[in-house]
Structures are given as structure tokens and as C-alpha cells.
Coordinates of C-alpha atoms and ligand atoms in Angstrom, one line a residue:
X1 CA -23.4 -6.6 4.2
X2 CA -26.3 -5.0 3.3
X3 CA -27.0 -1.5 1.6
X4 CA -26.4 0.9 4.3
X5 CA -29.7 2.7 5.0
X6 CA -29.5 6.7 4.2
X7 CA -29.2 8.1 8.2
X8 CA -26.2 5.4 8.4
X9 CA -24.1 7.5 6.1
X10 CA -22.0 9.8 7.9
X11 CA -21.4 13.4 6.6
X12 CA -17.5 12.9 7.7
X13 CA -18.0 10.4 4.3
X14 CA -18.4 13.3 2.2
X15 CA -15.9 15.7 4.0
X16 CA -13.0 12.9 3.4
X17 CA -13.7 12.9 0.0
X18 CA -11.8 16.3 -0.1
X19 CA -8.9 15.2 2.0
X20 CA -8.9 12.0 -0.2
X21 CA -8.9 13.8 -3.6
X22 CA -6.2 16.3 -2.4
X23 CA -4.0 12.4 -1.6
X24 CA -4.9 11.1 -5.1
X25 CA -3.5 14.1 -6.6
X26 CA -0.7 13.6 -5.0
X27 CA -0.7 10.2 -5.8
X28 CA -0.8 10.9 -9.4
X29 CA 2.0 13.0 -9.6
X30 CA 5.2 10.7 -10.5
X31 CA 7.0 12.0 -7.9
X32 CA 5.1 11.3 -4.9
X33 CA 4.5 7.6 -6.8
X34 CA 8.5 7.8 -7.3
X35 CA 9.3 8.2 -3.9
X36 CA 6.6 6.2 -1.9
X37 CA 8.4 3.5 -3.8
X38 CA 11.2 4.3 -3.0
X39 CA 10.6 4.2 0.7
X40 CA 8.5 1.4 0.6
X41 CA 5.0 2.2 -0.1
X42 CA 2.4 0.5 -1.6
X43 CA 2.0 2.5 -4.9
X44 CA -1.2 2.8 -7.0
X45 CA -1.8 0.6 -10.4
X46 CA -2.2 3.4 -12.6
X47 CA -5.5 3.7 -14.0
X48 CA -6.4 3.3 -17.9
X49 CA -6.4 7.1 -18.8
X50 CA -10.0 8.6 -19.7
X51 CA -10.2 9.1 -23.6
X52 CA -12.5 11.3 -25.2
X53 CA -15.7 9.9 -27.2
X54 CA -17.5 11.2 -30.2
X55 CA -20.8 11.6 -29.6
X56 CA -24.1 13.1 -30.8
X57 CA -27.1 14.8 -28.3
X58 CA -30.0 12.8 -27.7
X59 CA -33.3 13.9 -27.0
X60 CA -33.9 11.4 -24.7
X61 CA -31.8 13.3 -21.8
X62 CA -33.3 15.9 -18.9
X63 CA -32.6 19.4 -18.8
X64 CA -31.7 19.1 -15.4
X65 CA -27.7 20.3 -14.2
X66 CA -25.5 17.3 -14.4
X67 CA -24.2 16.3 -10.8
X68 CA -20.0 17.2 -11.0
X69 CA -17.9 15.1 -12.1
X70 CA -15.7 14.6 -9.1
X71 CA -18.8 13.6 -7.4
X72 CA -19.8 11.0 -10.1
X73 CA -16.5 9.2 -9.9
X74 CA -15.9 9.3 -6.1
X75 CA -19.0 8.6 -4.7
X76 CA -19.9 5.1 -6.0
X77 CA -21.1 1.8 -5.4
X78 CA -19.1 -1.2 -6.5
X79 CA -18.7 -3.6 -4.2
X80 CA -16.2 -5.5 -5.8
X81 CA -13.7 -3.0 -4.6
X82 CA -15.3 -2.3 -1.1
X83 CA -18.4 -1.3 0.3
X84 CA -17.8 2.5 1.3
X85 CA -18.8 4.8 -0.9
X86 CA -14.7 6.0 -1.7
X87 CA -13.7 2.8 -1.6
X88 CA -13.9 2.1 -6.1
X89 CA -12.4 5.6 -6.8
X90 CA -9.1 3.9 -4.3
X91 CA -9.1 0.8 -5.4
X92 CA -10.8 0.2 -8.7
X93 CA -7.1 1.0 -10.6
X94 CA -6.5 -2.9 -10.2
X95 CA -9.1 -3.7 -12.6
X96 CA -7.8 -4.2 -16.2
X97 CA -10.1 -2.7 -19.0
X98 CA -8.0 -3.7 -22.0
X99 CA -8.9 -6.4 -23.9
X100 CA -12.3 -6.7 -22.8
X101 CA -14.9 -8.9 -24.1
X102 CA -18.4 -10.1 -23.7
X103 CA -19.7 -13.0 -24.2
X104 CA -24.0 -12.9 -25.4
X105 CA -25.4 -16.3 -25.5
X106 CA -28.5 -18.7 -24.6
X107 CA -31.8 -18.2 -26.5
X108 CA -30.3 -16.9 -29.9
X109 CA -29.5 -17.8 -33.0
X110 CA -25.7 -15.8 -33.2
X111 CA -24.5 -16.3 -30.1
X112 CA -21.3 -14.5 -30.2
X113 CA -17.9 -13.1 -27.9
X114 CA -17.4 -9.7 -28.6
X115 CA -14.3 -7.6 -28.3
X116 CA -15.1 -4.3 -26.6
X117 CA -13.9 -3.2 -30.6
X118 CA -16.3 -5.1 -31.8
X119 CA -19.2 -4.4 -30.0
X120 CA -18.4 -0.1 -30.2
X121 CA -17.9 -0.4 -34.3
X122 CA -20.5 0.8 -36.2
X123 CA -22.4 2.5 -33.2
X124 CA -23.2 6.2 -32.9
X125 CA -22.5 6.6 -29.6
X126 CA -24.7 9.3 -27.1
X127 CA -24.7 11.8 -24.6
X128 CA -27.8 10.2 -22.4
X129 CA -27.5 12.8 -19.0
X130 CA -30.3 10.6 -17.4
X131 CA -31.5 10.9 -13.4
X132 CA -29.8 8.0 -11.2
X133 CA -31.5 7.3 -8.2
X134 CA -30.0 4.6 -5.6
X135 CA -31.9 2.6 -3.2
X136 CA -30.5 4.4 -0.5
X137 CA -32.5 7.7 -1.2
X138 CA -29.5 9.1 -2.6
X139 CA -29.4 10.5 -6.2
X140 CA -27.6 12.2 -9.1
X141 CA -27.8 13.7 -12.5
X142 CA -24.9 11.7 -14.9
X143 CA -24.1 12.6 -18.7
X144 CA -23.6 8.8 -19.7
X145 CA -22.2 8.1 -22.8
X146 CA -23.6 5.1 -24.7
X147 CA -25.9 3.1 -27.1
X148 CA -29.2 1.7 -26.7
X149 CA -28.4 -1.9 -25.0
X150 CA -31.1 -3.2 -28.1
X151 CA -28.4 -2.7 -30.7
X152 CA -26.4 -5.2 -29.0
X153 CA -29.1 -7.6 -28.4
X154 CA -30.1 -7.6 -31.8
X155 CA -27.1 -8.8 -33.7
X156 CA -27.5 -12.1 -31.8
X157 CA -31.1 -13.1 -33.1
X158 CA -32.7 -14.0 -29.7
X159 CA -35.3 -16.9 -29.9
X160 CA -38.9 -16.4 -28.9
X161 CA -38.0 -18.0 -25.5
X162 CA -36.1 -15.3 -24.6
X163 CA -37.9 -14.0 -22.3
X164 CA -35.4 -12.4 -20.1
X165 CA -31.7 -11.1 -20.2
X166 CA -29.1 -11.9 -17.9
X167 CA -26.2 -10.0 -17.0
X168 CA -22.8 -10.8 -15.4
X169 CA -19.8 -8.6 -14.4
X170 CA -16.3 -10.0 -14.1
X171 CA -15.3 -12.4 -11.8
X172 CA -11.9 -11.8 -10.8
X173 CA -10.9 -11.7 -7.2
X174 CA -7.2 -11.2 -8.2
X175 CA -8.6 -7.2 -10.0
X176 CA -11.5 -7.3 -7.5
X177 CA -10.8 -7.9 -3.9
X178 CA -14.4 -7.3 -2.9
X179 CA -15.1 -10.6 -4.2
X180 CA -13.3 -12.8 -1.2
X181 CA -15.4 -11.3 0.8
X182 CA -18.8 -12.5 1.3
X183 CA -20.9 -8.8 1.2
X184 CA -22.6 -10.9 -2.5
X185 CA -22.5 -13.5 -4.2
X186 CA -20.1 -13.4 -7.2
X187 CA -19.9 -12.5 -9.7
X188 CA -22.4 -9.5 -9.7
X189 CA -25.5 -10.5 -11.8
X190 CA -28.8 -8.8 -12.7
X191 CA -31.7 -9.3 -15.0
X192 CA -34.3 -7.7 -17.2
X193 CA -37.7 -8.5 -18.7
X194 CA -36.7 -9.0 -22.4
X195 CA -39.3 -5.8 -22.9
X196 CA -36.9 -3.7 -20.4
X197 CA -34.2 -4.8 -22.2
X198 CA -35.5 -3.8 -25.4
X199 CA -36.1 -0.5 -24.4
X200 CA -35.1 2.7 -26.2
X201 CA -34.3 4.0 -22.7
X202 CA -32.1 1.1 -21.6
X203 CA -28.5 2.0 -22.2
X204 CA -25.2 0.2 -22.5
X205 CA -22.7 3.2 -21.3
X206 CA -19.4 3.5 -22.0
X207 CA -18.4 6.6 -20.7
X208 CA -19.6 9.6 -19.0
X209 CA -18.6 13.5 -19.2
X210 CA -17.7 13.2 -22.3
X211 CA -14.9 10.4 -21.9
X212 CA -14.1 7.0 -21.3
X213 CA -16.4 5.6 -18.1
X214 CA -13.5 5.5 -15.3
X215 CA -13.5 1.6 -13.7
X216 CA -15.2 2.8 -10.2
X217 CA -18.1 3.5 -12.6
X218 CA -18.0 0.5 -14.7
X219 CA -15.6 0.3 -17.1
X220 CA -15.5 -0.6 -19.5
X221 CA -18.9 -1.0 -20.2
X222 CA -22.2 -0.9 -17.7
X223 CA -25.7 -1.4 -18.1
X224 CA -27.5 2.0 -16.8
X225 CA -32.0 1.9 -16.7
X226 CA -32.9 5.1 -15.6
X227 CA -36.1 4.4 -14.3
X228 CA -35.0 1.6 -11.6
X229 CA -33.0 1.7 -8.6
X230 CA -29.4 2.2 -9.7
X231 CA -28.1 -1.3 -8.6
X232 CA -29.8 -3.1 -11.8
X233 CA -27.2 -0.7 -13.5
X234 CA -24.8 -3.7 -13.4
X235 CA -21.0 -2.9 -14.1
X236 CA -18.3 -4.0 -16.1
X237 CA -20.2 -6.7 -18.1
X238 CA -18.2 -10.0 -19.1
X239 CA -21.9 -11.7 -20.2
X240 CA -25.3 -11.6 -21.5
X241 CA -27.5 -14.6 -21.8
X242 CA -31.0 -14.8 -23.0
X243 CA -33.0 -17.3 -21.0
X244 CA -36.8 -18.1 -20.5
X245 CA -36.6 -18.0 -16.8
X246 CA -36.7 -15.1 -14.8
X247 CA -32.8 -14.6 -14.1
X248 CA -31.1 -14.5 -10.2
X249 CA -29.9 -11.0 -9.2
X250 CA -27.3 -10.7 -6.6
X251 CA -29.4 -8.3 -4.2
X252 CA -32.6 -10.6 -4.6
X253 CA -30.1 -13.5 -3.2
X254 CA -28.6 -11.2 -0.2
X255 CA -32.1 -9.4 0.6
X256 CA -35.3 -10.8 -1.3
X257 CA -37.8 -9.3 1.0
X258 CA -35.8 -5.6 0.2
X259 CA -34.7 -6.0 -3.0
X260 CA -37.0 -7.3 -5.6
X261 CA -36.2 -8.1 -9.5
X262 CA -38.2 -5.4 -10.7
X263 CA -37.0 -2.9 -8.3
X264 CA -38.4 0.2 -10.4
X265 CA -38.6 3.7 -8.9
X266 CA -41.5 3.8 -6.4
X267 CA -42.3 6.5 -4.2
X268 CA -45.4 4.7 -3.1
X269 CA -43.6 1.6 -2.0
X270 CA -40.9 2.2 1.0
X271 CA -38.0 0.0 1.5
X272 CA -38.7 -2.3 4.5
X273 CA -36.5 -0.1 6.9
X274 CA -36.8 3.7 5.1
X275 CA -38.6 5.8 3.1
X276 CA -38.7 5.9 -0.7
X277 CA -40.7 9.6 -1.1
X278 CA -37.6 11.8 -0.9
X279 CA -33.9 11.6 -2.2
X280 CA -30.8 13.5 -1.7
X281 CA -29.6 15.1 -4.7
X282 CA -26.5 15.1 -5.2
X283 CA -25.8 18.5 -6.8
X284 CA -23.0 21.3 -6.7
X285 CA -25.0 23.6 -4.3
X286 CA -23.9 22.3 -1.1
X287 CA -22.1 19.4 1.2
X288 CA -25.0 17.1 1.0
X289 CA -26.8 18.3 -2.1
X290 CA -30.7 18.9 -1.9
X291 CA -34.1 17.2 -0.5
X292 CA -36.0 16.3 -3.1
X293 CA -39.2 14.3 -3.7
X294 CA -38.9 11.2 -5.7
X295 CA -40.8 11.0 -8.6
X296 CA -42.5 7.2 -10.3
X297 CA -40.6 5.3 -12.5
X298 CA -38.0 8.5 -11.4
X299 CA -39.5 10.2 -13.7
X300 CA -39.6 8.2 -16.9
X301 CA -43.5 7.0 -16.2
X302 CA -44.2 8.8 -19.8
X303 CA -42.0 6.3 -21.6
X304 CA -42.2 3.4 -19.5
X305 CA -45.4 2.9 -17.1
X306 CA -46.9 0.8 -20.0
X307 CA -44.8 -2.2 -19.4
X308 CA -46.2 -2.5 -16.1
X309 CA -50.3 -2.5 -16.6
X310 CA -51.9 -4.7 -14.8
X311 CA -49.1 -5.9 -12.7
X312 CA -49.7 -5.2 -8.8
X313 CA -46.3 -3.4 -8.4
X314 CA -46.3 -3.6 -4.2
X315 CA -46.3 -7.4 -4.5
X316 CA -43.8 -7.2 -8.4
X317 CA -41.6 -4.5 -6.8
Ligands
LIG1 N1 -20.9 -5.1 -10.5 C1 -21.5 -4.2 -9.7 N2 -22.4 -3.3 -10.3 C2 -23.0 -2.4 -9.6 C3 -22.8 -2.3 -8.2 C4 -21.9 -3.2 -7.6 O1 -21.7 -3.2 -6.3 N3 -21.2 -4.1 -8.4 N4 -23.5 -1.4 -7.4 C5 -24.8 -0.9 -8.0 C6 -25.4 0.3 -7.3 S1 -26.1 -0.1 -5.8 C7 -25.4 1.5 -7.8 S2 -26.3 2.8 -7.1 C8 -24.7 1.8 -9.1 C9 -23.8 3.0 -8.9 O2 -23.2 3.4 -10.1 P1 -22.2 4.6 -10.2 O3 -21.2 4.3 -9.1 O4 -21.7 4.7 -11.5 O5 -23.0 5.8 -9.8 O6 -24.0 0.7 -9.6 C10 -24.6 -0.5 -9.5 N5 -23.9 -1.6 -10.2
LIG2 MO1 -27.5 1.8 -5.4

């Protein structure tokens, strides 16, 4: 299935979402859980429970008003659990966060698995509330909590033909359902330009608001690069490899003429069936949130146009 184009998404979406979070309450009190059992009915996996994370400001966030929170974590895409946009915020409890590890490997001279332990120790984590803009011309304002993804990249020693980074999410169909379907290929993957990667910008987020990421965001850790469309922000990462060839990415496989690997924020270059100049804001002042236009490199051209001179970025997009 392909990534629904903006006119396609119906507003009785957003309405459900109150009906649906009025269920999930109800859901999560052990009564209703106690007695659905009782009688029969499927109940939920509980969900990890969101721990707070110490963390400093950065300078690198916008001043704009974070998008709510109950927005952020039921309006999502993650197809592994379903390709509506409620669909992770039902069914992402099956997913289990604890132990995690990653593995980061290929051109390096430390290749290493790390325990989600591991890989936290030692790092000051950040509130980053960066601008997220999906493909679909739909966007948000999210206080991510995290650490530059270089951090991680450098304990490994990567070789001077690592030219690009690869990433993987889990591959699970058992905790993911999404994945016996055939919507991607699986497991999820995406890629960067070692420069990209690099990036001060380019974040490896464990949490958001202040807390532990909830799984239909990514737990327990996601890649998030604020100035591309928001599906390169891959989630809940089982592996990073360093390679000299330009990696696959899952929506280049299912779509190469729509989705590109570069796939930065470009108001000058529509998708092949909609417009890229304007974006829905997802906000707290209405239903739908606000028109807005979209801005290059959504808004991060300052800190990042650089690494594209001299590349033609219609034909690289
Ligand atoms: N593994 C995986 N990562 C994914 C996706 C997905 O379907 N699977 N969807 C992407 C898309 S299209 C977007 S817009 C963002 C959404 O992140 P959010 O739900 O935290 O806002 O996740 C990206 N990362
Ligand atoms: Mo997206």
C-alpha cells in the first residue's frame, strides 16, 4: 500500500481519535481489562510504562508550540502495526522494548552489539523540539528526547569506505503483525549519506515530552532528521551498518519514482500525485490544525543546505 495522499485522509480519522482515547482509558483501567477477560475479550498487552528522562535544553530546538502530546502518540505512522494512522497507538503494546539491543557493524574498526544500557551510558541526553514534516503534507512540532546519532557512530571507528549508514528496525512478525502483510518489504530499512549521518542535527531519540518514547513512536530508540520527510525517521532500530554503497530504503523499493533516498524537504519539488508547498499543521487550535507553507530543508536550510551544493536536487530528491 502506498502512503495515502493528504485529500485521502478522512476527517472522521481525527474525530475517532476521541472516541478511541475515551476506549483506551477504559482499557487501562484494571477493571474494564479484568472483566473483558473475564467475559472473553481480547485484552490489551500492557504497554512498558513511560519513565521520565533527565535532560538538558538545546539550542538547536524552534521556538515554535510543541504539537500535544495525545496527538503525537495517536496519530502515527508505523506500519508494522497497520497502516491507519490509530492503528500503532492500538496495537504497538505487543512490541517488547526490554532488552533491546543494536547491533553497528560493516566498515568499522569496533563493530559492536549494544545493550539499549549501553548505548544511553555516559550520554547527556536532550530536549531537541524539532519540526516533523511527513510526505503526506501533514506536519507537527515534537519535543524529542535524544543524542546526536554521531556519538553512537563514533565509538565504532568507521573506515574511510563508509560512505553511507544503514539502518534496520526489528523484524518480528510475532510483536509486529504489519509485517505478514505485504504494504513493505521487511524489516523497515533506511539510509543516510555518512555526512547526514554525521550531522549535529541528526538525532537518535529516545523519548519525547519529557519521557520514555511510547512504541507507536519508536521505542525504544528511532532515528529522527528534521530536515527530510519524516519516513527516513526509521523506528525501533535493531541495526546500523556502515557500507560504501548507497543503502536500499523500503519506500525507494515500494515507490522509487515517489520516494527518493534523499527525500529532503522540498517545496519546489511536488510528489508525483500532490503538492509539496503547503502542510497541515498539526497544532492545538483546531480539528485539523493549520495551512501552512512548507519551508526548504523544512526549515533547517541554515544548517544544512551545504551538503547539497552542486547536486541537482529534482533529479537527487
Ligand atoms: N519502522 C518504521 N519506521 C517508520 C515508519 C514505519 O512505518 N515503520 N513510518 C515513517 C513515517 S512515514 C513517519 S511520518 C514517521 C512518523 O513518526 P511518528 O509516528 O513518531 O510521528 O515514522 C517513520 N518511521
Ligand atoms: Mo511520513
Amino acid at each position: 500500500m502506498l502512503i495515502r495522499r493528504p485529500h485521502d485522509i478522512k476527517p472522521s480519522e481525527i474525530t475517532d481519535r476521541k472516541l478511541y482515547i475515551n476506549r483506551r482509558t477504559l482499557i487501562a483501567s484494571a477493571g474494564f481489562a479484568a472483566g473483558a477477560a473475564a467475559v472473553g475479550l481480547p485484552v490489551q498487552p500492557r504497554e512498558a510504562r513511560a519513565a521520565p528522562l533527565a535532560s538538558v535544553p538545546s539550542p538547536l530546538s524552534t521556538a515554535e508550540a510543541p504539537t500535544p502530546k495525545n496527538k503525537i502518540t495517536t496519530y502515527n505512522n508505523f506500519y508494522e502495526f497497520g497502516t491507519d494512522k490509530g492503528d500503532p497507538a492500538e496495537n504497538a503494546g505487543s512490541l517488547k522494548t526490554s532488552p533491546w539491543s543494536v547491533a553497528v557493524e560493516g566498515e568499522c574498526a569496533k563493530p559492536a552489539t549494544y545493550t539499549l544500557e549501553d548505548i544511553m551510558k555516559g550520554e547527556t541526553l536532550e530536549d531537541r523540539v524539532y519540526r516533523h514534516r511527513c510526505v503526506e503534507a501533514w506536519s507537527m512540532v515534537i519535543p524529542w528526547v535524544g543524542f546526536p546519532l554521531a556519538n553512537l557512530l563514533k565509538r565504532v571507528e568507521p573506515t574511510g569506505n563508509a560512505k553511507y549508514v544503514a539502518f534496520e528496525t526489528l523484524y518480528d512478525p510475532k510483536q509486529m503483525p504489519g509485517q505478514r502483510s505485504s504494504d513493505l518489504t521487511w524489516p523497515y530499512m533506511e539510509g543516510l549519506r555518512m555526512d547526514e549521518a554525521m550531522h549535529p542535527l541528526t538525532l537518535l531519540a529516545v523519548g519525547l515530552y519529557g519521557e520514555t518514547l511510547p512504541n507507536q513512536d519508536g521505542a525504544p530508540i528511532r532515528l529522527v532528521v528534521p530536515w527530510k520527510y519524516g519516513f527516513k525517521g526509521i523506528k525501533s532500530i535493531v541495526k546500523i551498518r556502515f557500507q560504501a554503497e548507497q543503502p536500499k530504503t523500503a519506500w525507494n523499493i515500494a515507490a522509487p519514482g515517489e520516494y527518493g533516498f534523499y527525500s529532503n524537504v522540498n517545496p519546489n519539488r511536488d510528489h508525483p500525485r500532490w503538492t509539496q508547498k503547503k502542510e497541515r499543521r498539526i497544532d492545538g487550535n483546531s480539528r485539523l490544525g493549520t495551512m501552512i507553507e512548507t519551508a526548504m530543508f523544512n526549515g533547517y536550510g541554515d544548517q544544512v543546505a551545504s551538503l547539497y551544493s552542486g547536486m541537482d536536487l529534482q533529479k537527487d530528491f
